[in-house]
PDB file of C-alpha atoms in Angstrom:
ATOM      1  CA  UNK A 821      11.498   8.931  12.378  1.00 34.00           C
ATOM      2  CA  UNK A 822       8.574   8.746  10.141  1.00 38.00           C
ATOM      3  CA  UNK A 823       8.234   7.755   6.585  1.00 38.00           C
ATOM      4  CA  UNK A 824       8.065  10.949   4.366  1.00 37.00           C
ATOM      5  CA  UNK A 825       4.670  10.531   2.485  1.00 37.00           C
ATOM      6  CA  UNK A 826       5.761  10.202  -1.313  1.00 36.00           C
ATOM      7  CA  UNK A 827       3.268  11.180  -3.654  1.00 33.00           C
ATOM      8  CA  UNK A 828       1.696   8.492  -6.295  1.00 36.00           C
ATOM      9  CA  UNK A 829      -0.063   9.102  -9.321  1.00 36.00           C
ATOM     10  CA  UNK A 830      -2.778  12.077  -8.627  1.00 34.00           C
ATOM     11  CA  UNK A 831      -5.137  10.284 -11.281  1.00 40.00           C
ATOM     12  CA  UNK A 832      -5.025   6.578 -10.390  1.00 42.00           C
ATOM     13  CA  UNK A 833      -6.081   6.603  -6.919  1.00 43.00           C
ATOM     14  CA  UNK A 834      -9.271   4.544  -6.406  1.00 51.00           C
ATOM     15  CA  UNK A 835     -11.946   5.847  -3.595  1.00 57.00           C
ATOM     16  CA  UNK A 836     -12.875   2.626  -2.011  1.00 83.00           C
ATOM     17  CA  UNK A 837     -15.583   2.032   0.694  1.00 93.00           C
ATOM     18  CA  UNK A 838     -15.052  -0.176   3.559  1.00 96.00           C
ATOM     19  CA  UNK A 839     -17.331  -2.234   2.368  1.00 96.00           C
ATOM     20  CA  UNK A 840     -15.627  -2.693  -1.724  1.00 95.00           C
ATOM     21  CA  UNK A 841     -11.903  -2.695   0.485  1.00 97.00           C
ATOM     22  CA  UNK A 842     -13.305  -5.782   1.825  1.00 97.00           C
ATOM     23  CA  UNK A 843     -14.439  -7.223  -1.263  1.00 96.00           C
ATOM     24  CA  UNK A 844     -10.793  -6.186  -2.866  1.00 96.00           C
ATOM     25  CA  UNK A 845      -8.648  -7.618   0.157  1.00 97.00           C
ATOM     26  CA  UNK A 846     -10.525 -11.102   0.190  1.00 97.00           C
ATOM     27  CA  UNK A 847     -10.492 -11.112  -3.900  1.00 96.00           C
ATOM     28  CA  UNK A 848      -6.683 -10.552  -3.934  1.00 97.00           C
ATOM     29  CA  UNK A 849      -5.821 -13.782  -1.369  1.00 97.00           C
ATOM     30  CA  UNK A 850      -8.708 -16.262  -3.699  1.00 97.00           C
ATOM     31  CA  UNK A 851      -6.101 -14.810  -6.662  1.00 97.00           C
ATOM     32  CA  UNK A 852      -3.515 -15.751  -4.338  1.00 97.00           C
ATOM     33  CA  UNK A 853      -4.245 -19.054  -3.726  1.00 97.00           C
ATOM     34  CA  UNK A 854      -5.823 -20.203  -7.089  1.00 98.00           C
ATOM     35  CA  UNK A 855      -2.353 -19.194  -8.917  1.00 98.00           C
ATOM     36  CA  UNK A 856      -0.604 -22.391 -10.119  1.00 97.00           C
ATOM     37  CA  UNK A 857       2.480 -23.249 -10.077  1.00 98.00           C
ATOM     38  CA  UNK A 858       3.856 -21.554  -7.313  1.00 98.00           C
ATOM     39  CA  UNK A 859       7.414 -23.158  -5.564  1.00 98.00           C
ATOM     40  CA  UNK A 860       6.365 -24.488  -1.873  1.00 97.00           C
ATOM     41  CA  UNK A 861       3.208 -23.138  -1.374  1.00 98.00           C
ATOM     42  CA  UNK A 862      -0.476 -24.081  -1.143  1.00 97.00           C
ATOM     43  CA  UNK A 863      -2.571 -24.505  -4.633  1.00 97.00           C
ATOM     44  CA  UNK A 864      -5.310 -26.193  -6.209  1.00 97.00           C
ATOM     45  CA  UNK A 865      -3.300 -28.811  -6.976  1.00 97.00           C
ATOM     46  CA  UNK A 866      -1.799 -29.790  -3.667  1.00 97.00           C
ATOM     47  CA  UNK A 867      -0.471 -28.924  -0.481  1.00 97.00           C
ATOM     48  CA  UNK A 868       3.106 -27.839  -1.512  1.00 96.00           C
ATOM     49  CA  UNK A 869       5.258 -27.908   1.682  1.00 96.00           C
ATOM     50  CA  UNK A 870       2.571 -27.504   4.257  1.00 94.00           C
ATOM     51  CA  UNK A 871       1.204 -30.168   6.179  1.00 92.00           C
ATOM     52  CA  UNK A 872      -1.494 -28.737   8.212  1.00 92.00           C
ATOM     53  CA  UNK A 873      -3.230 -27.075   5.402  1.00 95.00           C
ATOM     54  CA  UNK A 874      -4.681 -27.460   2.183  1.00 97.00           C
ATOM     55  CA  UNK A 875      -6.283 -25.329  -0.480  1.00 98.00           C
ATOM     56  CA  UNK A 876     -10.085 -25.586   0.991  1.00 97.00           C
ATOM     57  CA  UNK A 877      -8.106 -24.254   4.227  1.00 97.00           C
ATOM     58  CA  UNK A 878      -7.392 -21.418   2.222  1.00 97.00           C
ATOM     59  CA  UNK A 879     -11.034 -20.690   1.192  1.00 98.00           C
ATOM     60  CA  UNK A 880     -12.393 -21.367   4.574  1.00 98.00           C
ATOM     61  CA  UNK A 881      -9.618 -19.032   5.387  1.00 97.00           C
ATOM     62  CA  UNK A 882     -10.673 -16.435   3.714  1.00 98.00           C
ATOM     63  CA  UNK A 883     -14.363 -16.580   4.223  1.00 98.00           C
ATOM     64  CA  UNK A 884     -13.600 -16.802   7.454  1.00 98.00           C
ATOM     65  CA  UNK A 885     -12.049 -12.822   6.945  1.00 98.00           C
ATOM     66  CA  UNK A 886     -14.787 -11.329   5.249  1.00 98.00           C
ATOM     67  CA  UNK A 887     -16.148  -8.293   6.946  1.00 98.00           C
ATOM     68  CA  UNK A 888     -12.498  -7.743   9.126  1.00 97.00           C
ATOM     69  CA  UNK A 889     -11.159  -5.561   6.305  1.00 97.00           C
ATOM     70  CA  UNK A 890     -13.841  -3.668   5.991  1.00 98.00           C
ATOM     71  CA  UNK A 891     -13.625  -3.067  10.047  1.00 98.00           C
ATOM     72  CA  UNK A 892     -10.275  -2.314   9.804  1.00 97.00           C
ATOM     73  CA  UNK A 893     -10.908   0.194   7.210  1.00 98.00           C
ATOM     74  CA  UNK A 894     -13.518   2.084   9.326  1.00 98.00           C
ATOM     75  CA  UNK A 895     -10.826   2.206  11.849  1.00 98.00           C
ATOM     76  CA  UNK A 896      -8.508   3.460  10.035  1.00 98.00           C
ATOM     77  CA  UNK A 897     -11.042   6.074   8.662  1.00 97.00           C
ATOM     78  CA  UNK A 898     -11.365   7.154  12.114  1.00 97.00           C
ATOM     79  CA  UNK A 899      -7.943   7.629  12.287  1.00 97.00           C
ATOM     80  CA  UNK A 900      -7.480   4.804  14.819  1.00 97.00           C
ATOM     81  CA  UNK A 901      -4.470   4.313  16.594  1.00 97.00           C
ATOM     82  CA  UNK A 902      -2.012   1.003  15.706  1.00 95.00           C
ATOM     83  CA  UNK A 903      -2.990  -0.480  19.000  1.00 94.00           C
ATOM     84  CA  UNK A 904      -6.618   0.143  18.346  1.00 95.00           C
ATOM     85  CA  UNK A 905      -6.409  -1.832  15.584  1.00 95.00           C
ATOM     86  CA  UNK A 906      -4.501  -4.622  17.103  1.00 94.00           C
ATOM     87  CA  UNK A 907      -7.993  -5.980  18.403  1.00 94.00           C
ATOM     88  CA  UNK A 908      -9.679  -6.508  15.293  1.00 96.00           C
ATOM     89  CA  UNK A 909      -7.323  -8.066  13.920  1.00 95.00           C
ATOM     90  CA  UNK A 910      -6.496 -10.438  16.893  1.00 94.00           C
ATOM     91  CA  UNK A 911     -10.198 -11.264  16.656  1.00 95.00           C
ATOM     92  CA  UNK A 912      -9.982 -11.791  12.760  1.00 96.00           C
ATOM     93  CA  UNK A 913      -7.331 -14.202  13.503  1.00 94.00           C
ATOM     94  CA  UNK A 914      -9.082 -16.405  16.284  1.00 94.00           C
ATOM     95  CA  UNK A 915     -11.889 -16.566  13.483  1.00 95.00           C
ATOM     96  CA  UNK A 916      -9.365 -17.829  10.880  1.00 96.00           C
ATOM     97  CA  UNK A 917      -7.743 -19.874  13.881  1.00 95.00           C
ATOM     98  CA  UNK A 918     -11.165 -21.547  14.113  1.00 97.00           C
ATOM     99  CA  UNK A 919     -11.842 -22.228  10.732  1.00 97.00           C
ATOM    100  CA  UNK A 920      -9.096 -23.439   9.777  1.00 97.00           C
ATOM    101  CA  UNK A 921      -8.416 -25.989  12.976  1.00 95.00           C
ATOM    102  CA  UNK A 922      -5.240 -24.151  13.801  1.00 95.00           C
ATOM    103  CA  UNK A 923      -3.669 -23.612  10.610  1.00 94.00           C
ATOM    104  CA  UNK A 924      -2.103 -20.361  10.291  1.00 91.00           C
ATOM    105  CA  UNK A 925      -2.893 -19.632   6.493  1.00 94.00           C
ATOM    106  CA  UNK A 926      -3.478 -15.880   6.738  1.00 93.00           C
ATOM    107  CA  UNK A 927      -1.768 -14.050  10.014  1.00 91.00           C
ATOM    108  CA  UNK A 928       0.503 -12.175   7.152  1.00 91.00           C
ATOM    109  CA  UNK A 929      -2.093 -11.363   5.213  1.00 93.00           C
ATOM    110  CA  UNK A 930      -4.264 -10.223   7.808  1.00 94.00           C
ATOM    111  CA  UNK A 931      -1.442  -7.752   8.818  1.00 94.00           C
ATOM    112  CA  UNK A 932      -0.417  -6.474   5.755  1.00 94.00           C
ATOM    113  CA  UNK A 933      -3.701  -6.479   3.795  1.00 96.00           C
ATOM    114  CA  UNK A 934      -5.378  -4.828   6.656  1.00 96.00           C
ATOM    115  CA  UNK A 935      -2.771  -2.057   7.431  1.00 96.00           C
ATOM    116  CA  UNK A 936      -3.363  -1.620   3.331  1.00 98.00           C
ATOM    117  CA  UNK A 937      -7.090  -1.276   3.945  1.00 98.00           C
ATOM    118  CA  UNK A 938      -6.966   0.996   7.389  1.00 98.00           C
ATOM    119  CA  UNK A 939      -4.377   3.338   5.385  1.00 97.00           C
ATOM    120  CA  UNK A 940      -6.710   3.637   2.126  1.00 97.00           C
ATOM    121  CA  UNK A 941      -9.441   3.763   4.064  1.00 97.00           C
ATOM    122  CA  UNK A 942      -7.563   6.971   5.829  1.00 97.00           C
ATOM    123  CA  UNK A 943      -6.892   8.194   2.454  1.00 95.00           C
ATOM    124  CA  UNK A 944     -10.133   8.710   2.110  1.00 93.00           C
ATOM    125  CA  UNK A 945     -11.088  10.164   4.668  1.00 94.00           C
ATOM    126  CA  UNK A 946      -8.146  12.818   4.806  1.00 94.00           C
ATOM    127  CA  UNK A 947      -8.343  13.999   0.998  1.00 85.00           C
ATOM    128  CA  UNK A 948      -5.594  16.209   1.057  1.00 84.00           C
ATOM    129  CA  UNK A 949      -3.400  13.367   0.962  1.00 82.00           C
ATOM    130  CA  UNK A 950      -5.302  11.558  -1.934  1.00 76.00           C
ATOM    131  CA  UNK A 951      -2.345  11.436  -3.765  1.00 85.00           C
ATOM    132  CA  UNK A 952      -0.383   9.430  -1.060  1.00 94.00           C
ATOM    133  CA  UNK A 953       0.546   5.285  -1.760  1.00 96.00           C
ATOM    134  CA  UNK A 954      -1.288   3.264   1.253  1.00 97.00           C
ATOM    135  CA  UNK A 955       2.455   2.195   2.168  1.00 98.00           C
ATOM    136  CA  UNK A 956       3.192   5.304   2.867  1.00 97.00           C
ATOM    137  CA  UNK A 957       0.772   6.225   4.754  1.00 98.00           C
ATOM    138  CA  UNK A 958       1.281   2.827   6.880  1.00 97.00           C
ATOM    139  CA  UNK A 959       5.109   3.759   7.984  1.00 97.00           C
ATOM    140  CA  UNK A 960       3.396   7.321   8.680  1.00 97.00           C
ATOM    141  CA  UNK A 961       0.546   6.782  10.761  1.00 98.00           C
ATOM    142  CA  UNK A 962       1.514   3.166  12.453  1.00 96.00           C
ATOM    143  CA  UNK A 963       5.185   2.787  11.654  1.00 95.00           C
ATOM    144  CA  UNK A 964       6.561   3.768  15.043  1.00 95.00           C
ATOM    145  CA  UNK A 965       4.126   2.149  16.731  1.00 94.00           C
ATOM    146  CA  UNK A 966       4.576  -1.538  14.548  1.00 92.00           C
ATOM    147  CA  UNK A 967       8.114  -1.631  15.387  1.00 90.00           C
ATOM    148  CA  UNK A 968       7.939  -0.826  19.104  1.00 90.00           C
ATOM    149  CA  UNK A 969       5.521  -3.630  18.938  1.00 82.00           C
ATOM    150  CA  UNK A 970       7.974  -6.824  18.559  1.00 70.00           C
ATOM    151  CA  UNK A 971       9.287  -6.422  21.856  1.00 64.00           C
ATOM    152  CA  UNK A 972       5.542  -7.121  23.349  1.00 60.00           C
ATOM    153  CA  UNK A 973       4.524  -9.979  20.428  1.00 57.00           C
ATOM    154  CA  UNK A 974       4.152 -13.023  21.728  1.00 55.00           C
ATOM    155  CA  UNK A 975       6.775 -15.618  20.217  1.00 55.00           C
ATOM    156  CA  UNK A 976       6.378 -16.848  16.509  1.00 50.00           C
ATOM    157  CA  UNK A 977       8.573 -18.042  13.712  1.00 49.00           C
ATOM    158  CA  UNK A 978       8.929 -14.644  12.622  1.00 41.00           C
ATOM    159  CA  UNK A 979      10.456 -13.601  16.225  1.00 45.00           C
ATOM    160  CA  UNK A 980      12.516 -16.403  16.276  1.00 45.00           C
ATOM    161  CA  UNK A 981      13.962 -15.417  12.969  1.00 35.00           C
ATOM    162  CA  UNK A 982      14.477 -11.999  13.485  1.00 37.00           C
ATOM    163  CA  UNK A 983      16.341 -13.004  17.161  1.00 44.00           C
ATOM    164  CA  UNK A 984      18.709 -15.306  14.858  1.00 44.00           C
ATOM    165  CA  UNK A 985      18.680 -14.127  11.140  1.00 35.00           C
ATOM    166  CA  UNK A 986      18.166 -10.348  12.139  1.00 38.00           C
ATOM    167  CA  UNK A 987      15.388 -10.342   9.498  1.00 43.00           C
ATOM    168  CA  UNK A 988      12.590  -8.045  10.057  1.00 57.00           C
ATOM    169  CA  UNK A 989      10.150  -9.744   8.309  1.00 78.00           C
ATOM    170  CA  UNK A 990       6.299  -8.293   8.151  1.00 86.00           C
ATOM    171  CA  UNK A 991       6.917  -5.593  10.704  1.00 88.00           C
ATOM    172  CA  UNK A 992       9.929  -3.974   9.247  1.00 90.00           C
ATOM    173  CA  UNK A 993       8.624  -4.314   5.918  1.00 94.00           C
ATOM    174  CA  UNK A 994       4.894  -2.265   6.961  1.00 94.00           C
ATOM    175  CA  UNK A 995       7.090   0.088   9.186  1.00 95.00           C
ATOM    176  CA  UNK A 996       8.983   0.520   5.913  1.00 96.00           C
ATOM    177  CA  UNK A 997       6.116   1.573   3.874  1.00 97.00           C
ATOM    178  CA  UNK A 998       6.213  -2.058   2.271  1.00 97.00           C
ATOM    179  CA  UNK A 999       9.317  -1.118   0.281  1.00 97.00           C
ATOM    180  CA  UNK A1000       9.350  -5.135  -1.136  1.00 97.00           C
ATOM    181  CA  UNK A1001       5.624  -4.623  -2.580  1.00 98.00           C
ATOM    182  CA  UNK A1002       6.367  -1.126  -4.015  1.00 98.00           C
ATOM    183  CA  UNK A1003       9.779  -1.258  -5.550  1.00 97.00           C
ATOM    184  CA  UNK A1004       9.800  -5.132  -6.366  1.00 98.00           C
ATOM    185  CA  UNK A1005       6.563  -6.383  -6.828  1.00 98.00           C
ATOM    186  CA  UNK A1006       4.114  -3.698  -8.285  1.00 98.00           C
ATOM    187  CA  UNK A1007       6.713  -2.903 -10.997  1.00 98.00           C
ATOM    188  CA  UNK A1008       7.165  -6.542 -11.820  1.00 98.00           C
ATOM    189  CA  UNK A1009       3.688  -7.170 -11.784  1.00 98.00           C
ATOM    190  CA  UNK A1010       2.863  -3.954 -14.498  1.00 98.00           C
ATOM    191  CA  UNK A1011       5.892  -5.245 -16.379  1.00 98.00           C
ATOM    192  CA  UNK A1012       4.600  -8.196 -16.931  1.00 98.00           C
ATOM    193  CA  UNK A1013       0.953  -7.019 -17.396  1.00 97.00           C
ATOM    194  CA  UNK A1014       1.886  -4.331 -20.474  1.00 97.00           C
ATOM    195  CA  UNK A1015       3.665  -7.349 -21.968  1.00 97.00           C
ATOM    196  CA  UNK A1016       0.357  -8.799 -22.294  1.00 97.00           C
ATOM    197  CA  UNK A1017       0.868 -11.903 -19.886  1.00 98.00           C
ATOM    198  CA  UNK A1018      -2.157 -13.113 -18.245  1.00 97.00           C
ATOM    199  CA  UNK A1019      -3.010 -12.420 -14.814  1.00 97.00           C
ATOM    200  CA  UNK A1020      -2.711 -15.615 -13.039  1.00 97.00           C
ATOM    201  CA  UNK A1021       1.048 -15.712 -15.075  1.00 98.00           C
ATOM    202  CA  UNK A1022       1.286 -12.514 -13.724  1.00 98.00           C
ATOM    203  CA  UNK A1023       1.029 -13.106 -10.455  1.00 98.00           C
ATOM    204  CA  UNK A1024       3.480 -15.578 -10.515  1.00 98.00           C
ATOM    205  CA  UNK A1025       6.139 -13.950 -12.143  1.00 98.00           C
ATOM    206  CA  UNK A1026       5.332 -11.033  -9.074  1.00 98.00           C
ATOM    207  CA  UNK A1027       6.136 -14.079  -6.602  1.00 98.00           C
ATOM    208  CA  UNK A1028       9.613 -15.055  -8.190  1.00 98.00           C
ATOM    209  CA  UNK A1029      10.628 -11.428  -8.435  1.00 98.00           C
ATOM    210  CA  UNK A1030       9.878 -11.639  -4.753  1.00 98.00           C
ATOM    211  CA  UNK A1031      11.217 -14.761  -3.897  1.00 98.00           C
ATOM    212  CA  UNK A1032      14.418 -14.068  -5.595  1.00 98.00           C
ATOM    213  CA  UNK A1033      14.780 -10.981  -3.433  1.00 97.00           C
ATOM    214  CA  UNK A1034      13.365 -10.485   0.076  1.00 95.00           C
ATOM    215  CA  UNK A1035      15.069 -12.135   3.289  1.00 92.00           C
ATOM    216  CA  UNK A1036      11.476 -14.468   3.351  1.00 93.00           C
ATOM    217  CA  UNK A1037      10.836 -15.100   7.422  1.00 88.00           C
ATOM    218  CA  UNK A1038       9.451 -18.461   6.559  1.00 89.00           C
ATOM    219  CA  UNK A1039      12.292 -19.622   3.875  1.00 94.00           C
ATOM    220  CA  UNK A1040      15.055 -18.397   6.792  1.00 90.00           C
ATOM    221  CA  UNK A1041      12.739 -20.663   9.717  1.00 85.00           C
ATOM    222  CA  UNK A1042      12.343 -23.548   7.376  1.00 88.00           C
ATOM    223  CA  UNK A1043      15.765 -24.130   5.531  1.00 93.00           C
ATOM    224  CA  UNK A1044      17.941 -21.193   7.396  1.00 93.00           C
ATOM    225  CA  UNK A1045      20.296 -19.263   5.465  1.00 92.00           C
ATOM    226  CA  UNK A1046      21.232 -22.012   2.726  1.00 95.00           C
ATOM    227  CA  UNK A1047      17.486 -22.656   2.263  1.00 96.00           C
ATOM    228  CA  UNK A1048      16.743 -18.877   1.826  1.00 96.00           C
ATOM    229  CA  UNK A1049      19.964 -18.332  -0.508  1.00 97.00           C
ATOM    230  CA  UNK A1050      19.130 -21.542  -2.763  1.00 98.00           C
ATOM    231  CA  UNK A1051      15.632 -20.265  -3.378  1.00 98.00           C
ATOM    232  CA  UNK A1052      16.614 -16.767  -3.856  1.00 98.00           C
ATOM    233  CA  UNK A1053      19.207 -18.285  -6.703  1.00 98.00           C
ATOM    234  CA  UNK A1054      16.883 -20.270  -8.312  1.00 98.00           C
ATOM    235  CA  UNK A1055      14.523 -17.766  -8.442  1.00 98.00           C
ATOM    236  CA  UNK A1056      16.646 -15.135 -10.062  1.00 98.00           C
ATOM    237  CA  UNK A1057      17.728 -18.262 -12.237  1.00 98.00           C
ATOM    238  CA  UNK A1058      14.350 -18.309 -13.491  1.00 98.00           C
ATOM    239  CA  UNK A1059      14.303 -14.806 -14.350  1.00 98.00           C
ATOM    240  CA  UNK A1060      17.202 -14.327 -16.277  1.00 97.00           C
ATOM    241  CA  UNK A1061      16.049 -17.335 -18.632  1.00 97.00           C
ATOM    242  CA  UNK A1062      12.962 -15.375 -19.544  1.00 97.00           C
ATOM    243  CA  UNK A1063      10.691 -15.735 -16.296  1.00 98.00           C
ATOM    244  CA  UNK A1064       6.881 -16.580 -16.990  1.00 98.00           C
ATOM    245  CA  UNK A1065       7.556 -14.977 -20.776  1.00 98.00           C
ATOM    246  CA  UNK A1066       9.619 -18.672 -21.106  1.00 97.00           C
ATOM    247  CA  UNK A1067       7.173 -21.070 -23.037  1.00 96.00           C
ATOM    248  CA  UNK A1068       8.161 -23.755 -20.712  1.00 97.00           C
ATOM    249  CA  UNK A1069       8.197 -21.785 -17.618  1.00 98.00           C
ATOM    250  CA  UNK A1070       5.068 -23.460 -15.805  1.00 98.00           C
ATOM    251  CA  UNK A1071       7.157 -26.999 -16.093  1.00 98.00           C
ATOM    252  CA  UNK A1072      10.379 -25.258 -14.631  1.00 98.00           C
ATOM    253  CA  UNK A1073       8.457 -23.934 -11.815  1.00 98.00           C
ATOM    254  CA  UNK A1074       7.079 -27.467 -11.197  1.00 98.00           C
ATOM    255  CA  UNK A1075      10.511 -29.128 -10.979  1.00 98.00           C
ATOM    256  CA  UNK A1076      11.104 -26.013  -8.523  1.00 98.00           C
ATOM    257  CA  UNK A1077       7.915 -26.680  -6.181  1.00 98.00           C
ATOM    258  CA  UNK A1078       9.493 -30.597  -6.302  1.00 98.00           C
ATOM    259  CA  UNK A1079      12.454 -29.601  -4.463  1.00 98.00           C
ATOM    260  CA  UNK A1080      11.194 -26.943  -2.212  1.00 98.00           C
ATOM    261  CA  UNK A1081       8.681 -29.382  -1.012  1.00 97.00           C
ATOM    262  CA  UNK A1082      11.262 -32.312  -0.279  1.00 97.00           C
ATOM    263  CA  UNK A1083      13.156 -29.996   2.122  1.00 97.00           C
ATOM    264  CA  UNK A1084      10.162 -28.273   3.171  1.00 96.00           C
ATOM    265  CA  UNK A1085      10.893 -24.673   1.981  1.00 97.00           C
ATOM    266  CA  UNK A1086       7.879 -22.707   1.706  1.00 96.00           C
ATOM    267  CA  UNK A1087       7.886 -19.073   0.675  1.00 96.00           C
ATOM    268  CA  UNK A1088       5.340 -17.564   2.794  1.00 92.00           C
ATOM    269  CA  UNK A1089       5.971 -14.443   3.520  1.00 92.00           C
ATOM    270  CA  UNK A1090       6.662 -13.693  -0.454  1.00 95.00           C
ATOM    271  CA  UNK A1091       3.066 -15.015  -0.835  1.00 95.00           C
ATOM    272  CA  UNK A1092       1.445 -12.696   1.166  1.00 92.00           C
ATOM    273  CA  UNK A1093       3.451  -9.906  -0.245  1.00 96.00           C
ATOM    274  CA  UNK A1094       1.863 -10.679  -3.409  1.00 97.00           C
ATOM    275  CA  UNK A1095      -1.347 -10.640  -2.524  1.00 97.00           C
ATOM    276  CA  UNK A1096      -1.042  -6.815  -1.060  1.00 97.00           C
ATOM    277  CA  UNK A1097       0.597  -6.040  -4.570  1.00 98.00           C
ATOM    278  CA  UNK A1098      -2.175  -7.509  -5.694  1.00 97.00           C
ATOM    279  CA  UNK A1099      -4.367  -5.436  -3.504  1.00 97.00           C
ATOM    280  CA  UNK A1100      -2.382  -1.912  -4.105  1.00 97.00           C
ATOM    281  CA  UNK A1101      -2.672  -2.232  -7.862  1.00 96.00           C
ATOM    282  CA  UNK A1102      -6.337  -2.426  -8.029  1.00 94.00           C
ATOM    283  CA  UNK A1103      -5.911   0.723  -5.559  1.00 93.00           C
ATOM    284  CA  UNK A1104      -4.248   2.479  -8.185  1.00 91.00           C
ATOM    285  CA  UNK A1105      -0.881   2.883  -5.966  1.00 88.00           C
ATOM    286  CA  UNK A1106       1.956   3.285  -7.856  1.00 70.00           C
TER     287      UNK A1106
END
């Protein structure tokens, strides 16, 4: 069944074209990956858990992109079907493939952030729904169609994990509506915006409240159940001593990333879920 479509906000729903959801998508990974500390995962400062790619990955990465969101988004405008959209972003991610040598930095992102794009996109086109949040619109439109998917996906991580873990990781969550970004993430990331935090802080406090909740794909394939569950506690640790409102939180979250890179934990799938929270709060999603 179908996703009911929940009404947002009337008044805060940006009209974007293709060519400015483009612009937004790639502008919300660069915040992404420029936001320091985060626990496991790729910065400016170093490598975090990964071994096959650094932070100039990430910004070949995402040059690399530029232009498939905006595709993606005239698709969707189109009203495109989930497995016409499959194509461009296969193609997207033989381009990122390419320049990254191999190194899978986006394939999340390039999901989520482009079902984001092809369901604003939609929005727009279809103004009687302008009042309906991109995610859910995604569990409307695509939904059906993302979860009959799996059985045809050729084997990843995230396979593997839901086979063993019975974690649905990236599909479950878009077939959901993206219930992680809407009900954990955006309000996180307003919370902490009203209280006057700064954005990159921001961010990061968006990423614990993530971390500390979603079944992460990548945590679960790295450091199975224990890994996930240590994580999740000392992420929710975190928060209840104050979060990135703590003076000293930036040299907590540093011990943190010390850790998670020593057993190789690296909370990917929380990281692209912050970059579409990213994504739906400049759309005005609530």
């Amino acid at each position: 069944m179908s996703a009911p479509l929940t009404p947002s906000r009337p008044d805060t729903a940006v009209s974007l074209s293709p060519a400015a959801l483009d612009a937004a998508c790639c502008a919300a990974l660069k915040h992404e990956a420029d936001a320091w500390p985060k626990p496991g995962l790729v910065t400016p400062v170093d490598s975090g858990s990964h071994r096959d790619m650094n932070y100039a990955s990430f910004v070949d990465s995402i040059a690399a992109l530029r232009g498939y969101f905006a595709e993606v988004a005239e698709a969707g405008a189109r009203g495109a079907t989930y497995a016409e959209l499959q194509p461009i972003a296969i193609a997207a991610e033989t381009r990122m493939l390419a320049a990254t040598r191999g190194a899978n930095t986006h394939r999340g992102a390039i999901f989520n952030l482009g079902l984001l794009a092809a369901a604003a996109a939609w929005r727009q086109a279809n103004q009687s729904h302008g009042s309906v949040r991109c995610g859910d619109l995604v569990a409307r439109l695509w939904g059906p169609a993302i979860l009959a998917s799996r059985s045809a996906a050729p084997s990843s991580h995230g396979q593997a994990v839901w086979a063993q873990f019975s974690a649905g990781g990236a599909r479950a969550q878009a077939a959901a509506g993206f219930p992680a970004v809407y009900r954990v993430g955006l309000p996180a990331l307003h919370a902490l915006l009203a209280d006057g935090i700064d954005e990159e802080a921001a961010l990061i406090g968006t990423l614990m409240a993530l971390m500390a909740r979603l079944d992460d794909t990548n945590l679960l394939w790295r450091g199975g159940a224990a890994g996930l569950a240590d994580v999740q506690s000392a992420a929710h640790a975190f928060e209840r001593d104050g979060g990135v409102r703590h003076p000293a939180w930036r040299e907590r979250l540093t011990h943190m990333h010390a850790w998670m890179v020593q057993r190789h934990l690296s909370p990917g799938g929380s990281a692209d879920l912050v970059a579409a929270v990213w994504l739906v709060h400049q759309l005005g999603d609530a």
